[in-house]
Each structure stands twice: as structure tokens, then as C-alpha cells.
């Protein structure tokens, strides 16, 4: 089942005479499958926040439509099942972390007897238990981002929408956020998050889409989108004769502590022919796997090509 679907979704900001010529989002068609983590990627100004606001029913499309759980996003049942972290959330500085989450829990109509436990659970998930009684006004950007994430998962949503959740987090915080996303996915939650920070996004996404200047450049499974750039051969211990044969053609070699080797080859006829020859002679010595370009390489290739055309 598709959790989010957009049909020619278009948004042009402004009104009548003041309407901008260029749409912020131009005929977007995407389908997000249940239970997957989707990375919604694009440079600044690409139209990511605009799309998220349309999904969240915070602004209205100029043309086209969006369906969430197969329904109009204004449907109350839809809203109840979404957890949302906006791109620049504002917090009341005089509230403590606990008090803020308590208000959110009341808004979500979490039963009074379960509220405290659930708040402590989400504070633990974002590693903020120690700060439960501190005022939000004294929190750093990263700490506020964690509280924002805590409120987004408070109602155990079926769909989690996060707008630039990695911004403001240090590498450690980013890793923890990724762990939370993976954990949410394990619980069956569909996660849709936007990002312009690509490094290690690919490790947690099942599917991605790339947007540039309001136009969708691609959408699909990450392993199908990234091109194969070569081959990695893992040579089991005790097969040094195979390593000797192949080493000269490899672009990278690593000897592992257990005596096995990892050899990396670029796509070349000579290398591929030699590998299949060695594999034929000693089928159990080698384990082969394709190597792919990184998401970063793919992203810049796509975005630069689309910018060249316009
Ligand atoms: N409220 C608004 N009024 C006018 N233009 C807007 C508004 N919000 C966003 N835009 C414009 O729409 C485009 C897409 O913005 P946005 O969706 O925020 O991109 P992203 O989140 O990918 O950085 C940008 O050119 C931005 O300047
Ligand atoms: Mg944005």
C-alpha cells in the first residue's frame, strides 16, 4: 500500500498579480510505500518543505493533489496517525522538556495514566532523560531538535514526517537520530524525511527521491538508482595464489586480520575477464559483489545534469 501519493502536485506561491512565475513545486508524482524509509533529497530551495507542508495540509496545492493513507490530508484520521517535525520548530522557552511533551501528549489525547511513562520512553529514545526538568530556553539547537523528534514519535505514529531532522545535530546526534529512524521502521512506521545532507543518509533509506528547483529528478529504490561502478572480490583465507593473480588489476586492496583479502575493481573488460577466469578455477575462493557509486556522487550527477539543461 502507498502511504503517500502525489498526483501532479504543484504549488506556486503568491496571489493573482503577485503570483511567482516559477512554481516552487512543479507536477510532483511520487508514491511512498508502507514500512519503508524514504529520503526526500534536494538542494536548498528545491521545494522539499513546500511538499511537506502540502502533505501536512498546512498549505494548499495550486494544482494536483496529495493523498495520505489514501485519504485527503485534511482528514482527522490522517492527522492522528502522523508524527511531524517541522523544519524550524519554535518552542516556548519557559517550559521544561517534560511540560512541553506533557502538553503534546494531552493534544494527542494520550490517557492520563499512560502519559508519564510514554514521555519518559520518548525522552529516553532521544537521550534527554537527564534534561526532563530543564527549561527549553536554555537548550542548544541540537537539544531542541531531539525534543522536536521526541514530540514527533510521542503518539506512535504510522507515518513519521521529518523536515531536515539532521540539521543542528553533531555527528553523534546524527547517528542517534538515524538509530531512532531505524527503530521506528522496525516498529512498522513509514518514515519520510527531507535532507540536503547526504552523507550516510543512504545507509538508512530504502527509497529516495531527488528534487531540484521544484522538479523531481528521480524516485526509486536506492540500490536500483545507484549505478554499478565495479566489483568487490572477497578472497577467503588461504587463497593467496588467487590474490597474486588479481592484485595487479585491482584499484584497491585490503588484507584483513583473518588472512582474507578485499579487492576492488573498476569496470574494465580485462579485470572482469580475469576475475571470471580465477572464479572458474577456484569457485569457493572468491565471493563477488557489485560496487556502486555513492549517493553523493549520484546526487551531484543528477542535480548538475538538470541544472545544465535549464
Ligand atoms: N511562503 C513562501 N512565499 C514565497 N515563496 C516561498 C515561500 N516558501 C518557499 N518559497 C520559495 O519556494 C521555493 C522552494 O522552497 P522550499 O520548499 O522551502 O525549499 P527547500 O525546503 O527544498 O529548501 C524557494 O524558491 C522558496 O524561496
Ligand atoms: Mg526546507
Short mmCIF file of C-alpha atoms and ligand atoms in Angstrom, two decimals:
data_model
loop_
_atom_site.label_atom_id
_atom_site.label_comp_id
_atom_site.label_asym_id
_atom_site.label_seq_id
_atom_site.Cartn_x
_atom_site.Cartn_y
_atom_site.Cartn_z
CA UNK A 1 0.00 0.00 0.00
CA UNK A 2 1.15 3.54 -0.72
CA UNK A 3 1.16 5.73 2.38
CA UNK A 4 1.73 8.98 0.49
CA UNK A 5 0.81 9.57 -3.13
CA UNK A 6 1.01 12.80 -5.09
CA UNK A 7 -0.60 13.43 -8.45
CA UNK A 8 0.84 16.34 -10.47
CA UNK A 9 1.20 18.17 -7.17
CA UNK A 10 2.00 21.82 -7.94
CA UNK A 11 2.47 24.88 -5.75
CA UNK A 12 3.06 28.43 -6.95
CA UNK A 13 3.40 30.96 -4.15
CA UNK A 14 1.77 34.37 -4.28
CA UNK A 15 -1.67 35.56 -5.23
CA UNK A 16 -3.10 36.81 -8.56
CA UNK A 17 -0.87 39.66 -9.76
CA UNK A 18 1.87 38.84 -7.26
CA UNK A 19 1.99 35.18 -8.16
CA UNK A 20 5.52 34.00 -8.85
CA UNK A 21 6.14 32.69 -12.38
CA UNK A 22 8.18 29.70 -11.35
CA UNK A 23 6.31 27.11 -9.29
CA UNK A 24 8.05 26.12 -6.04
CA UNK A 25 6.83 22.60 -6.83
CA UNK A 26 6.04 21.51 -10.37
CA UNK A 27 3.86 18.46 -11.11
CA UNK A 28 5.28 16.16 -8.46
CA UNK A 29 4.33 12.49 -8.79
CA UNK A 30 5.65 10.20 -6.07
CA UNK A 31 4.36 7.12 -4.23
CA UNK A 32 5.78 6.19 -0.81
CA UNK A 33 5.34 2.56 0.18
CA UNK A 34 4.31 1.38 3.62
CA UNK A 35 7.01 0.42 6.09
CA UNK A 36 9.92 1.97 4.22
CA UNK A 37 12.24 4.86 4.98
CA UNK A 38 12.15 7.48 2.23
CA UNK A 39 14.80 10.19 1.87
CA UNK A 40 13.42 13.28 0.16
CA UNK A 41 16.55 14.99 -1.09
CA UNK A 42 17.44 18.20 -2.85
CA UNK A 43 19.47 21.38 -2.50
CA UNK A 44 18.16 24.41 -0.60
CA UNK A 45 15.11 25.93 -2.28
CA UNK A 46 14.30 22.70 -4.17
CA UNK A 47 10.74 22.54 -2.84
CA UNK A 48 11.11 19.95 -0.06
CA UNK A 49 9.46 21.98 2.71
CA UNK A 50 6.73 23.06 0.30
CA UNK A 51 5.95 19.39 -0.44
CA UNK A 52 5.95 18.51 3.26
CA UNK A 53 3.60 21.40 4.05
CA UNK A 54 1.25 20.16 1.31
CA UNK A 55 1.34 16.63 2.76
CA UNK A 56 0.69 18.08 6.23
CA UNK A 57 -2.26 20.13 4.97
CA UNK A 58 -0.56 23.36 6.08
CA UNK A 59 -0.78 24.93 2.61
CA UNK A 60 -2.95 24.08 -0.39
CA UNK A 61 -1.89 22.95 -3.85
CA UNK A 62 -2.23 25.29 -6.83
CA UNK A 63 -2.89 22.19 -8.97
CA UNK A 64 -2.88 18.45 -8.44
CA UNK A 65 -3.50 16.56 -5.23
CA UNK A 66 -1.90 14.59 -2.44
CA UNK A 67 -3.29 11.53 -0.68
CA UNK A 68 -2.09 10.26 2.70
CA UNK A 69 -3.23 6.75 3.74
CA UNK A 70 -5.38 7.01 0.58
CA UNK A 71 -7.30 9.99 2.00
CA UNK A 72 -7.28 13.75 1.77
CA UNK A 73 -4.62 15.16 4.15
CA UNK A 74 -7.29 17.31 5.85
CA UNK A 75 -8.97 14.13 7.19
CA UNK A 76 -8.69 13.94 11.01
CA UNK A 77 -7.89 10.21 10.90
CA UNK A 78 -4.90 11.02 8.76
CA UNK A 79 -3.63 13.72 11.12
CA UNK A 80 -3.94 11.43 14.16
CA UNK A 81 -1.57 8.92 12.61
CA UNK A 82 1.20 11.29 11.63
CA UNK A 83 4.17 12.42 13.70
CA UNK A 84 5.73 15.62 12.38
CA UNK A 85 8.94 17.56 12.92
CA UNK A 86 8.80 20.93 11.10
CA UNK A 87 11.94 22.48 9.58
CA UNK A 88 12.36 25.24 12.18
CA UNK A 89 10.20 24.35 15.17
CA UNK A 90 9.57 27.11 17.72
CA UNK A 91 9.42 26.17 21.39
CA UNK A 92 8.15 28.09 24.41
CA UNK A 93 11.36 28.89 26.24
CA UNK A 94 9.79 28.90 29.72
CA UNK A 95 8.51 25.30 29.51
CA UNK A 96 10.56 22.36 30.73
CA UNK A 97 11.13 19.44 28.34
CA UNK A 98 8.66 17.37 30.37
CA UNK A 99 5.98 20.07 30.49
CA UNK A 100 6.25 20.64 26.73
CA UNK A 101 5.88 16.92 25.99
CA UNK A 102 3.05 16.71 28.50
CA UNK A 103 1.13 19.36 26.54
CA UNK A 104 1.82 17.48 23.30
CA UNK A 105 0.64 14.23 24.94
CA UNK A 106 -2.60 15.92 26.02
CA UNK A 107 -3.12 17.23 22.48
CA UNK A 108 -2.62 13.68 21.22
CA UNK A 109 -5.21 12.57 23.79
CA UNK A 110 -2.84 10.08 25.39
CA UNK A 111 -4.58 8.75 28.51
CA UNK A 112 -3.53 10.50 31.76
CA UNK A 113 -2.33 7.19 33.31
CA UNK A 114 -0.06 6.40 30.36
CA UNK A 115 1.25 9.90 29.70
CA UNK A 116 4.16 9.92 32.14
CA UNK A 117 5.53 6.54 31.01
CA UNK A 118 5.27 7.44 27.36
CA UNK A 119 7.01 10.78 27.90
CA UNK A 120 9.84 9.06 29.77
CA UNK A 121 10.06 6.50 26.96
CA UNK A 122 10.48 9.13 24.23
CA UNK A 123 12.88 11.19 26.37
CA UNK A 124 14.98 8.03 26.71
CA UNK A 125 14.76 7.38 22.95
CA UNK A 126 16.29 10.82 22.23
CA UNK A 127 18.72 10.56 25.21
CA UNK A 128 17.25 13.57 27.02
CA UNK A 129 16.04 11.98 30.29
CA UNK A 130 18.61 13.98 32.26
CA UNK A 131 17.17 17.25 30.97
CA UNK A 132 13.50 16.50 31.60
CA UNK A 133 13.12 19.33 34.12
CA UNK A 134 15.33 21.91 32.37
CA UNK A 135 13.74 24.83 30.54
CA UNK A 136 13.71 24.67 26.75
CA UNK A 137 15.00 28.27 26.64
CA UNK A 138 18.43 27.05 27.77
CA UNK A 139 18.68 24.23 25.19
CA UNK A 140 21.10 24.18 22.23
CA UNK A 141 19.85 23.72 18.65
CA UNK A 142 20.71 20.02 18.81
CA UNK A 143 18.90 19.52 22.13
CA UNK A 144 15.79 21.26 20.79
CA UNK A 145 15.96 19.06 17.69
CA UNK A 146 15.89 16.00 19.98
CA UNK A 147 12.85 17.35 21.84
CA UNK A 148 11.23 18.01 18.45
CA UNK A 149 11.84 14.39 17.49
CA UNK A 150 10.52 13.20 20.85
CA UNK A 151 7.22 15.02 20.26
CA UNK A 152 7.06 13.61 16.71
CA UNK A 153 7.20 9.99 17.92
CA UNK A 154 5.09 10.56 21.04
CA UNK A 155 1.83 9.30 19.54
CA UNK A 156 3.46 6.16 18.00
CA UNK A 157 2.63 7.42 14.51
CA UNK A 158 2.14 5.17 11.48
CA UNK A 159 3.80 7.85 9.37
CA UNK A 160 6.71 9.96 10.60
CA UNK A 161 7.48 13.11 8.60
CA UNK A 162 10.72 14.90 9.45
CA UNK A 163 11.79 18.10 7.70
CA UNK A 164 15.60 18.33 7.77
CA UNK A 165 15.97 16.37 11.02
CA UNK A 166 19.78 16.16 10.70
CA UNK A 167 20.30 19.92 10.74
CA UNK A 168 21.76 21.19 14.01
CA UNK A 169 22.94 17.77 15.17
CA UNK A 170 26.59 16.89 15.63
CA UNK A 171 27.87 13.60 14.11
CA UNK A 172 26.99 11.75 17.32
CA UNK A 173 23.47 13.22 17.36
CA UNK A 174 23.03 12.39 13.69
CA UNK A 175 23.94 8.77 14.36
CA UNK A 176 21.44 8.65 17.24
CA UNK A 177 18.73 10.14 15.04
CA UNK A 178 19.43 7.53 12.40
CA UNK A 179 19.14 4.83 15.07
CA UNK A 180 15.74 6.27 16.06
CA UNK A 181 14.60 6.17 12.41
CA UNK A 182 15.74 2.56 12.07
CA UNK A 183 13.95 1.70 15.33
CA UNK A 184 10.74 3.39 14.13
CA UNK A 185 10.94 1.41 10.91
CA UNK A 186 11.28 -1.83 12.91
CA UNK A 187 8.00 -0.90 14.63
CA UNK A 188 6.35 -0.71 11.20
CA UNK A 189 6.38 3.10 10.90
CA UNK A 190 6.80 4.63 7.45
CA UNK A 191 9.37 7.43 7.59
CA UNK A 192 9.52 10.32 5.12
CA UNK A 193 12.32 12.76 5.82
CA UNK A 194 13.88 15.58 3.86
CA UNK A 195 17.56 16.34 3.83
CA UNK A 196 20.21 18.27 1.98
CA UNK A 197 22.91 16.49 3.99
CA UNK A 198 23.64 13.34 2.05
CA UNK A 199 26.45 11.72 3.97
CA UNK A 200 25.24 8.41 5.37
CA UNK A 201 21.58 9.11 4.51
CA UNK A 202 21.94 6.21 2.10
CA UNK A 203 22.53 3.76 4.94
CA UNK A 204 19.04 4.26 6.38
CA UNK A 205 16.90 4.93 3.27
CA UNK A 206 15.14 2.21 1.31
CA UNK A 207 13.91 4.65 -1.30
CA UNK A 208 14.90 8.20 -2.20
CA UNK A 209 13.71 10.96 -4.46
CA UNK A 210 15.70 13.95 -5.62
CA UNK A 211 14.09 17.30 -6.23
CA UNK A 212 15.75 20.32 -7.86
CA UNK A 213 14.04 23.67 -8.47
CA UNK A 214 10.64 22.13 -7.85
CA UNK A 215 11.15 19.32 -10.36
CA UNK A 216 11.50 15.64 -9.47
CA UNK A 217 14.68 14.21 -10.97
CA UNK A 218 14.30 10.61 -9.85
CA UNK A 219 12.50 8.42 -7.37
CA UNK A 220 13.08 4.79 -6.53
CA UNK A 221 14.90 2.15 -4.55
CA UNK A 222 18.35 3.37 -3.66
CA UNK A 223 20.07 0.13 -4.72
CA UNK A 224 18.43 0.34 -8.15
CA UNK A 225 19.23 4.01 -8.73
CA UNK A 226 22.94 3.97 -7.90
CA UNK A 227 25.00 2.77 -10.87
CA UNK A 228 27.31 -0.19 -10.59
CA UNK A 229 30.86 1.14 -10.82
CA UNK A 230 32.78 -2.11 -10.45
CA UNK A 231 33.19 -5.28 -8.46
CA UNK A 232 34.42 -6.18 -4.98
CA UNK A 233 36.03 -9.59 -4.57
CA UNK A 234 36.37 -11.03 -1.09
CA UNK A 235 39.10 -13.67 -1.19
CA UNK A 236 38.82 -16.23 1.59
CA UNK A 237 41.93 -17.02 3.73
CA UNK A 238 44.43 -19.47 2.26
CA UNK A 239 43.95 -18.37 -1.37
CA UNK A 240 46.95 -16.10 -1.76
CA UNK A 241 47.66 -17.51 -5.23
CA UNK A 242 44.29 -16.03 -6.40
CA UNK A 243 45.20 -12.71 -4.77
CA UNK A 244 48.54 -12.70 -6.63
CA UNK A 245 46.77 -13.24 -9.96
CA UNK A 246 44.24 -10.46 -9.38
CA UNK A 247 46.20 -7.87 -7.45
CA UNK A 248 47.70 -6.12 -10.46
CA UNK A 249 44.24 -5.30 -11.85
CA UNK A 250 42.65 -4.13 -8.59
CA UNK A 251 42.18 -0.43 -7.86
CA UNK A 252 42.15 -1.10 -4.12
CA UNK A 253 43.37 -3.94 -1.87
CA UNK A 254 42.90 -4.58 1.83
CA UNK A 255 44.28 -7.51 3.81
CA UNK A 256 42.02 -8.32 6.73
CA UNK A 257 43.30 -9.62 10.12
CA UNK A 258 41.89 -13.14 9.48
CA UNK A 259 44.05 -13.51 6.35
CA UNK A 260 41.28 -12.82 3.85
CA UNK A 261 41.51 -10.06 1.24
CA UNK A 262 39.14 -7.45 -0.17
CA UNK A 263 39.99 -6.45 -3.73
CA UNK A 264 38.12 -3.68 -5.52
CA UNK A 265 37.97 -3.48 -9.32
CA UNK A 266 36.68 -0.75 -11.62
CA UNK A 267 34.51 -1.87 -14.54
CA UNK A 268 37.06 -2.96 -17.18
CA UNK A 269 36.94 -5.85 -19.63
CA UNK A 270 40.41 -7.03 -18.65
CA UNK A 271 39.61 -7.11 -14.92
CA UNK A 272 36.21 -8.80 -15.40
CA UNK A 273 37.72 -11.47 -17.70
CA UNK A 274 40.49 -12.23 -15.21
CA UNK A 275 38.06 -12.41 -12.28
CA UNK A 276 35.78 -14.87 -14.05
CA UNK A 277 38.82 -16.98 -15.03
CA UNK A 278 40.02 -17.14 -11.39
CA UNK A 279 36.47 -17.76 -10.14
CA UNK A 280 36.12 -20.68 -12.56
CA UNK A 281 39.36 -22.27 -11.34
CA UNK A 282 38.59 -21.75 -7.63
CA UNK A 283 34.85 -21.12 -7.17
CA UNK A 284 35.00 -21.23 -3.35
CA UNK A 285 37.92 -18.84 -3.04
CA UNK A 286 36.06 -15.69 -4.13
CA UNK A 287 32.83 -14.00 -3.11
CA UNK A 288 31.88 -11.31 -5.62
CA UNK A 289 29.62 -8.29 -5.11
CA UNK A 290 28.98 -5.21 -7.27
CA UNK A 291 30.26 -1.85 -6.03
CA UNK A 292 28.07 1.19 -6.55
CA UNK A 293 28.59 4.91 -6.77
CA UNK A 294 27.87 6.77 -3.53
CA UNK A 295 24.62 8.62 -3.04
CA UNK A 296 26.65 11.83 -3.00
CA UNK A 297 28.14 11.09 -6.45
CA UNK A 298 24.69 10.14 -7.78
CA UNK A 299 23.09 13.28 -6.31
CA UNK A 300 25.61 15.68 -7.83
CA UNK A 301 25.46 13.88 -11.19
CA UNK A 302 21.66 14.23 -11.26
CA UNK A 303 21.46 17.80 -9.95
CA UNK A 304 24.32 19.10 -12.12
CA UNK A 305 22.85 17.48 -15.27
CA UNK A 306 19.44 19.01 -14.59
CA UNK A 307 20.99 22.45 -13.95
CA UNK A 308 22.98 22.22 -17.23
CA UNK A 309 19.82 21.63 -19.26
CA UNK A 310 17.93 24.65 -17.88
N1 LIG B 1 5.85 31.32 1.78
C1 LIG B 1 6.55 31.47 0.65
N2 LIG B 1 6.31 32.51 -0.20
C2 LIG B 1 7.00 32.65 -1.34
N3 LIG B 1 7.95 31.81 -1.76
C3 LIG B 1 8.25 30.76 -0.98
C4 LIG B 1 7.57 30.53 0.28
N4 LIG B 1 8.08 29.40 0.85
C5 LIG B 1 9.02 28.96 -0.01
N5 LIG B 1 9.14 29.76 -1.09
C6 LIG B 1 10.04 29.55 -2.25
O1 LIG B 1 9.76 28.28 -2.80
C7 LIG B 1 10.95 27.62 -3.20
C8 LIG B 1 11.04 26.26 -2.50
O2 LIG B 1 11.22 26.48 -1.10
P1 LIG B 1 11.24 25.31 -0.03
O3 LIG B 1 10.08 24.43 -0.28
O4 LIG B 1 11.35 25.95 1.30
O5 LIG B 1 12.59 24.56 -0.42
P2 LIG B 1 13.51 23.54 0.43
O6 LIG B 1 12.76 23.13 1.63
O7 LIG B 1 13.83 22.43 -0.51
O8 LIG B 1 14.75 24.31 0.78
C9 LIG B 1 12.10 28.55 -2.87
O9 LIG B 1 12.44 29.27 -4.05
C10 LIG B 1 11.50 29.48 -1.82
O10 LIG B 1 12.10 30.74 -1.89
MG1 LIG B 2 13.26 23.20 3.65
#
